[in-house]
Tab-separated table of C-alpha atoms in Angstrom:
chain	number	residue	atom	x	y	z
A	1	MET	CA	-63.654	154.614	-278.049
A	2	SER	CA	-67.216	153.279	-278.121
A	3	THR	CA	-70.075	155.083	-276.366
A	4	ASP	CA	-72.103	153.224	-273.726
A	5	ILE	CA	-75.833	153.048	-274.418
A	6	VAL	CA	-78.966	151.972	-272.553
A	7	LEU	CA	-82.025	150.886	-274.545
A	8	ALA	CA	-85.441	151.394	-272.944
A	9	GLY	CA	-88.029	149.263	-274.738
A	10	ALA	CA	-86.366	146.346	-276.505
A	11	ARG	CA	-89.415	144.426	-277.715
A	12	GLY	CA	-91.769	145.291	-280.585
A	13	HIS	CA	-90.106	148.095	-282.584
A	14	GLY	CA	-87.318	147.972	-279.980
A	15	ARG	CA	-86.067	144.828	-281.779
A	16	TRP	CA	-85.052	147.083	-284.669
A	17	HIS	CA	-82.999	149.193	-282.252
A	18	LEU	CA	-81.327	146.083	-280.801
A	19	ASP	CA	-80.265	144.999	-284.296
A	20	ASN	CA	-79.155	148.533	-285.176
A	21	ILE	CA	-77.113	148.832	-281.965
A	22	ARG	CA	-75.556	145.442	-282.755
A	23	GLY	CA	-74.426	146.773	-286.158
A	24	LEU	CA	-72.960	149.947	-284.622
A	25	GLN	CA	-71.319	147.903	-281.849
A	26	ASP	CA	-69.602	145.764	-284.510
A	27	LYS	CA	-68.179	149.013	-285.938
A	28	GLY	CA	-66.883	150.020	-282.499
A	29	ILE	CA	-69.165	153.067	-282.319
A	30	VAL	CA	-71.381	152.090	-279.370
A	31	ARG	CA	-71.671	149.428	-276.669
A	32	LEU	CA	-74.984	148.197	-275.263
A	33	ALA	CA	-74.491	148.636	-271.524
A	34	GLY	CA	-78.082	148.139	-270.363
A	35	VAL	CA	-81.610	147.156	-271.340
A	36	CYS	CA	-84.668	148.537	-269.540
A	37	GLU	CA	-87.718	146.269	-269.830
A	38	LEU	CA	-90.482	145.431	-267.375
A	39	ASN	CA	-89.556	141.755	-267.884
A	40	PRO	CA	-85.891	141.040	-268.662
A	41	LEU	CA	-84.996	139.861	-272.153
A	42	THR	CA	-84.190	136.172	-272.439
A	43	ALA	CA	-80.912	135.058	-274.014
A	44	ASP	CA	-82.885	134.191	-277.174
A	45	GLU	CA	-84.210	137.760	-277.423
A	46	LEU	CA	-80.745	139.345	-277.417
A	47	PRO	CA	-79.059	139.343	-280.822
A	48	GLU	CA	-75.812	137.401	-280.766
A	49	GLY	CA	-72.755	139.573	-280.227
A	50	LEU	CA	-74.322	142.083	-277.822
A	51	GLY	CA	-72.773	140.409	-274.779
A	52	THR	CA	-74.680	140.463	-271.491
A	53	PRO	CA	-75.956	144.005	-270.895
A	54	GLU	CA	-77.252	144.837	-267.434
A	55	GLN	CA	-81.045	144.590	-267.221
A	56	SER	CA	-83.489	146.422	-264.984
A	57	ALA	CA	-87.082	147.665	-264.961
A	58	ASP	CA	-85.866	150.857	-263.208
A	59	PHE	CA	-84.653	153.205	-265.951
A	60	GLY	CA	-83.045	155.791	-263.652
A	61	ALA	CA	-81.231	153.141	-261.601
A	62	LEU	CA	-79.973	151.488	-264.791
A	63	LEU	CA	-78.595	154.781	-266.109
A	64	ASP	CA	-76.860	155.322	-262.758
A	65	SER	CA	-75.331	151.845	-262.517
A	66	THR	CA	-74.157	151.633	-266.131
A	67	GLY	CA	-72.947	155.230	-266.422
A	68	ALA	CA	-74.331	155.220	-269.976
A	69	ARG	CA	-73.797	158.376	-272.019
A	70	ILE	CA	-76.793	157.863	-274.343
A	71	ALA	CA	-80.284	156.433	-273.821
A	72	VAL	CA	-82.418	155.136	-276.681
A	73	ILE	CA	-86.116	155.377	-275.721
A	74	CYS	CA	-88.519	153.131	-277.627
A	75	THR	CA	-91.345	152.754	-275.114
A	76	PRO	CA	-95.116	153.473	-275.319
A	77	ILE	CA	-95.810	157.022	-276.549
A	78	PRO	CA	-97.241	158.393	-273.249
A	79	THR	CA	-94.036	157.427	-271.361
A	80	HIS	CA	-91.624	159.321	-273.642
A	81	THR	CA	-91.536	162.666	-271.847
A	82	ASP	CA	-91.002	161.354	-268.312
A	83	LEU	CA	-88.307	158.893	-269.413
A	84	ALA	CA	-86.556	161.565	-271.489
A	85	LEU	CA	-86.492	163.903	-268.489
A	86	THR	CA	-85.254	161.080	-266.221
A	87	ALA	CA	-82.268	160.711	-268.566
A	88	ALA	CA	-81.767	164.451	-269.064
A	89	ARG	CA	-81.557	165.092	-265.309
A	90	ARG	CA	-78.645	162.644	-265.209
A	91	GLY	CA	-76.840	164.333	-268.099
A	92	VAL	CA	-77.636	161.430	-270.447
A	93	HIS	CA	-78.149	162.278	-274.125
A	94	LEU	CA	-81.115	160.869	-276.033
A	95	LEU	CA	-82.400	159.175	-279.123
A	96	LEU	CA	-86.167	159.422	-278.639
A	97	GLU	CA	-88.432	157.326	-280.864
A	98	LYS	CA	-91.155	159.048	-282.866
A	99	PRO	CA	-93.737	160.404	-282.209
A	100	PRO	CA	-91.832	162.259	-279.474
A	101	ALA	CA	-94.969	162.933	-277.400
A	102	PRO	CA	-98.766	162.512	-277.551
A	103	SER	CA	-99.526	166.242	-277.212
A	104	TYR	CA	-97.856	169.556	-277.926
A	105	ALA	CA	-97.766	170.397	-274.206
A	106	GLU	CA	-95.933	167.134	-273.411
A	107	PHE	CA	-93.569	167.758	-276.322
A	108	ARG	CA	-92.723	171.224	-274.987
A	109	ARG	CA	-92.218	169.839	-271.480
A	110	MET	CA	-89.779	167.305	-272.916
A	111	ALA	CA	-87.944	169.676	-275.270
A	112	ASP	CA	-87.674	172.495	-272.708
A	113	GLY	CA	-86.528	170.088	-269.974
A	114	VAL	CA	-83.885	168.567	-272.225
A	115	ALA	CA	-82.622	172.018	-273.262
A	116	GLU	CA	-82.512	173.180	-269.631
A	117	ALA	CA	-80.510	170.087	-268.654
A	118	GLY	CA	-78.019	170.829	-271.416
A	119	VAL	CA	-78.269	167.403	-273.038
A	120	VAL	CA	-78.732	166.570	-276.704
A	121	CYS	CA	-81.883	164.901	-278.041
A	122	GLN	CA	-82.330	163.317	-281.452
A	123	ILE	CA	-85.886	162.414	-282.534
A	124	GLY	CA	-86.106	159.076	-284.361
A	125	PHE	CA	-87.441	160.133	-287.754
A	126	GLN	CA	-85.047	157.919	-289.721
A	127	SER	CA	-86.270	159.297	-293.076
A	128	LEU	CA	-84.748	162.674	-292.140
A	129	GLY	CA	-81.352	160.946	-292.086
A	130	SER	CA	-81.707	160.203	-295.802
A	131	HIS	CA	-79.184	161.971	-298.020
A	132	ALA	CA	-82.109	162.451	-300.418
A	133	VAL	CA	-83.515	165.214	-298.168
A	134	PRO	CA	-80.660	167.735	-298.686
A	135	ALA	CA	-80.413	166.644	-302.341
A	136	ILE	CA	-84.109	167.451	-302.927
A	137	ARG	CA	-83.697	170.782	-301.131
A	138	GLU	CA	-80.825	171.567	-303.498
A	139	LEU	CA	-82.911	170.668	-306.564
A	140	ILE	CA	-85.677	172.964	-305.310
A	141	ALA	CA	-83.200	175.799	-304.623
A	142	GLU	CA	-81.734	175.412	-308.141
A	143	GLY	CA	-85.235	175.835	-309.594
A	144	ALA	CA	-85.298	172.319	-311.093
A	145	ILE	CA	-89.103	172.175	-310.828
A	146	GLY	CA	-89.800	175.911	-310.903
A	147	GLU	CA	-91.826	177.597	-308.188
A	148	VAL	CA	-92.952	175.134	-305.494
A	149	ALA	CA	-96.751	174.940	-305.254
A	150	GLY	CA	-97.068	172.458	-302.396
A	151	VAL	CA	-96.086	169.067	-301.034
A	152	GLY	CA	-98.204	165.908	-300.974
A	153	GLY	CA	-97.658	162.669	-299.061
A	154	ALA	CA	-99.237	159.258	-299.607
A	155	GLY	CA	-99.149	156.153	-297.455
A	156	ALA	CA	-101.236	153.121	-298.462
A	157	TRP	CA	-100.352	150.406	-295.978
A	158	ALA	CA	-102.089	147.310	-294.665
A	159	ARG	CA	-102.287	146.139	-291.075
A	160	PRO	CA	-104.164	143.086	-289.743
A	161	GLN	CA	-106.721	143.499	-286.972
A	162	SER	CA	-104.156	141.927	-284.608
A	163	TYR	CA	-101.922	144.996	-285.134
A	164	PHE	CA	-104.372	147.000	-283.047
A	165	ARG	CA	-104.170	144.425	-280.237
A	166	ARG	CA	-100.372	144.238	-280.094
A	167	ALA	CA	-100.158	146.500	-277.032
A	168	PRO	CA	-102.676	148.043	-274.594
A	169	TRP	CA	-102.139	151.499	-276.154
A	170	ALA	CA	-102.379	150.376	-279.812
A	171	GLY	CA	-105.240	151.976	-281.721
A	172	LYS	CA	-106.072	154.194	-278.739
A	173	ARG	CA	-106.479	157.937	-278.511
A	174	ARG	CA	-106.400	157.820	-274.725
A	175	LEU	CA	-105.644	155.133	-272.161
A	176	ASN	CA	-106.594	155.483	-268.477
A	177	GLY	CA	-107.215	159.196	-269.028
A	178	VAL	CA	-103.769	159.780	-270.589
A	179	ASP	CA	-103.247	160.907	-274.203
A	180	VAL	CA	-101.826	158.260	-276.542
A	181	ILE	CA	-102.922	159.533	-279.997
A	182	ASP	CA	-101.856	156.398	-281.837
A	183	GLY	CA	-103.115	156.717	-285.418
A	184	ALA	CA	-102.113	156.300	-289.048
A	185	LEU	CA	-100.712	159.831	-289.409
A	186	THR	CA	-99.143	160.117	-285.955
A	187	ASN	CA	-97.413	156.742	-285.697
A	188	PRO	CA	-96.926	154.249	-288.590
A	189	LEU	CA	-97.030	156.915	-291.316
A	190	ALA	CA	-95.671	159.771	-289.196
A	191	HIS	CA	-92.574	159.832	-291.418
A	192	ALA	CA	-94.691	160.960	-294.378
A	193	VAL	CA	-95.926	163.951	-292.361
A	194	ALA	CA	-92.516	164.906	-290.935
A	195	THR	CA	-90.737	164.454	-294.280
A	196	GLY	CA	-93.377	166.432	-296.174
A	197	LEU	CA	-93.042	169.321	-293.736
A	198	ALA	CA	-89.224	169.172	-293.936
A	199	LEU	CA	-89.261	169.331	-297.755
A	200	ALA	CA	-91.726	172.227	-297.635
A	201	GLY	CA	-89.171	174.111	-295.541
A	202	ALA	CA	-91.627	174.128	-292.636
A	203	PRO	CA	-90.275	171.817	-289.908
A	204	HIS	CA	-90.744	174.185	-286.954
A	205	ALA	CA	-93.877	174.864	-284.918
A	206	GLU	CA	-93.809	178.529	-285.914
A	207	ASP	CA	-93.905	177.529	-289.630
A	208	VAL	CA	-97.519	176.309	-289.272
A	209	ALA	CA	-100.384	178.713	-290.052
A	210	GLY	CA	-103.312	176.270	-290.088
A	211	ILE	CA	-104.236	172.574	-290.073
A	212	GLU	CA	-107.247	170.733	-291.528
A	213	THR	CA	-107.916	167.098	-290.605
A	214	GLU	CA	-110.228	164.311	-291.772
A	215	LEU	CA	-109.977	161.305	-289.466
A	216	LEU	CA	-111.798	158.040	-290.154
A	217	ARG	CA	-111.549	154.373	-289.250
A	218	ALA	CA	-112.585	151.077	-290.797
A	219	ASN	CA	-111.294	149.045	-287.848
A	220	ASP	CA	-113.003	148.711	-284.487
A	221	ILE	CA	-110.567	151.075	-282.749
A	222	GLU	CA	-110.538	154.551	-281.178
A	223	SER	CA	-107.868	156.090	-283.388
A	224	ASP	CA	-107.800	156.748	-287.127
A	225	ASP	CA	-106.665	154.177	-289.687
A	226	THR	CA	-107.739	156.142	-292.798
A	227	SER	CA	-107.108	159.860	-292.631
A	228	CYS	CA	-105.710	162.962	-294.242
A	229	VAL	CA	-104.331	166.266	-293.079
A	230	ARG	CA	-103.489	169.538	-294.809
A	231	VAL	CA	-101.064	171.921	-293.181
A	232	THR	CA	-100.871	175.462	-294.512
A	233	THR	CA	-97.446	176.927	-293.845
A	234	THR	CA	-96.810	180.561	-292.923
A	235	ARG	CA	-95.457	180.962	-296.483
A	236	GLY	CA	-98.866	179.824	-297.769
A	237	LEU	CA	-97.743	176.406	-299.042
A	238	PRO	CA	-100.111	173.446	-298.604
A	239	VAL	CA	-98.641	170.204	-297.246
A	240	THR	CA	-101.218	167.420	-297.609
A	241	VAL	CA	-100.705	163.867	-296.362
A	242	ALA	CA	-103.192	161.020	-296.822
A	243	ALA	CA	-102.717	157.681	-295.107
A	244	THR	CA	-104.495	154.395	-294.670
A	245	LEU	CA	-103.764	151.073	-292.979
A	246	CYS	CA	-106.580	149.495	-295.051
A	247	ALA	CA	-105.038	149.494	-298.548
A	248	GLU	CA	-106.136	147.065	-301.243
A	249	ASP	CA	-102.567	146.682	-302.575
A	250	PRO	CA	-100.147	148.115	-299.997
A	251	ASP	CA	-97.191	149.986	-301.429
A	252	ASP	CA	-94.239	152.079	-300.302
A	253	PRO	CA	-95.177	155.503	-298.952
A	254	TYR	CA	-93.837	158.600	-300.680
A	255	VAL	CA	-93.732	162.382	-300.583
A	256	VAL	CA	-94.070	164.499	-303.731
A	257	VAL	CA	-92.957	168.129	-304.163
A	258	HIS	CA	-95.061	169.909	-306.802
A	259	GLY	CA	-93.496	172.714	-308.835
A	260	ASP	CA	-94.967	174.779	-311.654
A	261	SER	CA	-92.621	173.058	-314.133
A	262	GLY	CA	-92.097	169.621	-312.627
A	263	ARG	CA	-92.248	167.382	-309.585
A	264	ILE	CA	-89.939	165.427	-307.289
A	265	THR	CA	-91.158	162.138	-305.783
A	266	PHE	CA	-89.316	160.699	-302.780
A	267	TRP	CA	-89.930	157.105	-301.650
A	268	TYR	CA	-88.453	157.672	-298.215
A	269	LYS	CA	-88.152	154.053	-297.114
A	270	GLN	CA	-86.030	153.317	-300.201
A	271	ASP	CA	-84.111	156.633	-300.290
A	272	ARG	CA	-85.209	156.788	-303.945
A	273	VAL	CA	-85.980	160.008	-305.829
A	274	LEU	CA	-87.690	160.580	-309.198
A	275	LEU	CA	-87.293	163.992	-310.839
A	276	GLN	CA	-89.814	164.795	-313.587
A	277	ARG	CA	-89.620	168.172	-315.281
A	278	ALA	CA	-90.547	169.962	-318.462
A	279	ASP	CA	-88.274	169.315	-321.495
A	280	HIS	CA	-86.378	166.497	-319.732
A	281	GLY	CA	-86.742	162.733	-319.486
A	282	PRO	CA	-87.425	161.318	-316.015
A	283	GLU	CA	-84.312	161.124	-313.818
A	284	GLU	CA	-84.049	158.640	-310.962
A	285	TYR	CA	-81.555	158.728	-308.099
A	286	GLU	CA	-80.800	156.536	-305.095
A	287	TYR	CA	-79.164	157.919	-301.973
A	288	GLY	CA	-77.454	156.704	-298.835
A	289	ARG	CA	-78.663	157.351	-295.332
A	290	THR	CA	-77.056	158.462	-292.078
A	291	ASP	CA	-78.081	156.378	-289.068
A	292	LEU	CA	-79.553	158.705	-286.436
A	293	LEU	CA	-77.851	157.001	-283.486
A	294	GLU	CA	-74.505	157.168	-285.271
A	295	ASN	CA	-75.170	160.842	-286.071
A	296	LEU	CA	-75.911	161.507	-282.374
A	297	VAL	CA	-72.612	159.879	-281.346
A	298	GLU	CA	-70.712	161.861	-283.994
A	299	HIS	CA	-72.417	165.056	-282.853
A	300	LEU	CA	-71.246	164.411	-279.280
A	301	THR	CA	-67.714	163.318	-280.208
A	302	ASP	CA	-66.897	165.355	-283.326
A	303	GLY	CA	-69.435	168.188	-283.318
A	304	VAL	CA	-71.163	167.242	-286.591
A	305	ASP	CA	-74.636	168.766	-287.009
A	306	LEU	CA	-77.481	166.923	-285.296
A	307	LEU	CA	-79.991	165.847	-287.960
A	308	VAL	CA	-83.301	165.811	-286.032
A	309	PRO	CA	-83.282	167.988	-282.868
A	310	PRO	CA	-86.681	168.400	-281.151
A	311	ASP	CA	-87.375	171.811	-282.703
A	312	ALA	CA	-87.089	170.254	-286.193
A	313	THR	CA	-90.197	168.207	-285.314
A	314	GLY	CA	-92.261	171.089	-283.901
A	315	ALA	CA	-94.507	171.352	-286.980
A	316	PHE	CA	-95.116	167.595	-286.886
A	317	MET	CA	-96.121	167.949	-283.226
A	318	LYS	CA	-98.565	170.717	-284.195
A	319	VAL	CA	-100.199	168.113	-286.476
A	320	VAL	CA	-100.294	165.607	-283.608
A	321	GLU	CA	-101.968	168.274	-281.465
A	322	ALA	CA	-104.556	169.075	-284.157
A	323	ILE	CA	-105.373	165.347	-284.397
A	324	ARG	CA	-105.541	165.109	-280.592
A	325	ARG	CA	-108.002	168.009	-280.442
A	326	ALA	CA	-110.127	166.877	-283.388
A	327	PRO	CA	-113.355	164.951	-282.797
A	328	ASP	CA	-112.853	161.198	-282.443
A	329	PRO	CA	-112.356	159.496	-285.831
A	330	ALA	CA	-115.656	158.609	-287.475
A	331	PRO	CA	-116.364	154.959	-288.233
A	332	LEU	CA	-116.648	154.288	-291.947
A	333	PRO	CA	-120.037	152.852	-292.940
A	334	GLU	CA	-119.943	149.055	-293.132
A	335	THR	CA	-120.579	149.346	-296.871
A	336	ALA	CA	-117.235	151.172	-297.260
A	337	TRP	CA	-114.985	148.286	-296.154
A	338	HIS	CA	-114.768	144.514	-296.145
A	339	LEU	CA	-112.736	141.900	-294.306
A	340	LEU	CA	-110.068	139.847	-296.079
A	341	PRO	CA	-110.450	136.698	-293.964
A	342	GLY	CA	-107.195	135.070	-295.078
A	343	GLU	CA	-105.219	138.131	-293.947
A	344	ASP	CA	-107.480	139.146	-291.023
A	345	ARG	CA	-107.521	142.731	-292.239
A	346	ARG	CA	-110.109	145.304	-293.236
A	347	VAL	CA	-109.853	146.818	-296.703
A	348	VAL	CA	-111.417	150.036	-297.988
A	349	PRO	CA	-112.088	149.625	-301.741
A	350	GLY	CA	-110.760	152.557	-303.758
A	351	ILE	CA	-108.641	153.966	-300.909
A	352	ASP	CA	-105.310	153.393	-302.710
A	353	GLY	CA	-106.414	155.672	-305.555
A	354	LEU	CA	-107.813	158.272	-303.149
A	355	VAL	CA	-104.570	158.407	-301.158
A	356	ALA	CA	-102.575	158.899	-304.382
A	357	ALA	CA	-105.075	161.516	-305.656
A	358	SER	CA	-104.735	163.426	-302.381
A	359	ALA	CA	-100.938	163.635	-302.803
A	360	ASP	CA	-101.327	164.555	-306.493
A	361	ASN	CA	-103.937	167.255	-305.998
A	362	LEU	CA	-103.056	168.453	-302.462
A	363	ALA	CA	-106.695	167.697	-301.686
A	364	LEU	CA	-108.571	166.158	-298.762
A	365	PHE	CA	-110.785	163.077	-299.108
A	366	SER	CA	-113.964	165.186	-298.923
A	367	GLU	CA	-112.688	167.358	-301.803
A	368	LEU	CA	-112.015	164.273	-303.925
A	369	GLY	CA	-115.610	163.116	-303.753
A	370	ALA	CA	-115.213	160.225	-301.316
A	371	THR	CA	-118.820	159.417	-300.454
A	372	TRP	CA	-117.915	158.502	-296.863
A	373	ALA	CA	-115.697	161.501	-296.124
A	374	LEU	CA	-116.805	163.982	-293.491
A	375	PRO	CA	-116.430	167.753	-293.719
A	376	LYS	CA	-112.915	168.705	-292.684
A	377	GLU	CA	-112.044	169.781	-289.160
A	378	VAL	CA	-110.096	173.043	-289.177
A	379	SER	CA	-107.548	173.853	-286.497
A	380	THR	CA	-105.249	176.862	-286.338
């Protein structure tokens, strides 16, 4: 029997959830019972085959009237905690889009409230549903690359200036006095951070010993669009992630596990893994992926393990908190970027190589000799 679902936030990235729900509905796994949007979706905005779900701007009332068992929340970051708790109080289970909250305190309020209500919450880090993640862990455990020395992550993406105007909260650190913390590492390339921490065996808040950040921006925004972070785990492993939305030649982000006799590179959007090790030719693998909403349904119906419970994102939220508490991102000097008029986007020459060098060397921009980099901000 299919499980009834309400989707809160069906525009923007919510479109992806609509299409995903449509695919799962075709399989008989779920049924879209309701859509919560401030302005109802038009018939054109609903993918064909989803029927006519009930629509309301009142999330709690919609959960009550539909009797939905699961809520998918894909709304602005500062609204996540209150909406999650609205669902939890009604006994409704959750798929909560990443980042789960804009601060560690809000994350704890959400996670503790959900646990107290006795409902299940899955955090929407789709990369952690990749079958490559347990496969890489197995390779590490078998000693395929020797002793692990650290994990690097690299994301060289491009976003037009209009990207930062797509919503009132886009490119903001705060809006109307409320934390948003939208930035390269905390939102578009958050998967690189969460996946790097997972592969380092340090997904939980208590796995983090220290955090160093370097936050910069080429665009005329509050938040960072070119930044790097290094987490030191309690086991002493460095996890360094560098990200930019101002790449010269944007490419797929990846995470690389460094060992003393090899390395494993994981392109998490492609579920593709490259194993390079001493005395062997390179070995490439492609993996499947478990959909996180499907996994949540199977957890509730058949008791399979939940892939991304809130506590498995605690270390990521410690990074969000360090970025929240860091000084506002510094504007790059005008000599460090230029506008590509045809694409309406700002480009930082040389940033693609710096992002890759950061992942390769587990180093911050300032340690790689970037002339515009500031001294790192250390948070523990």
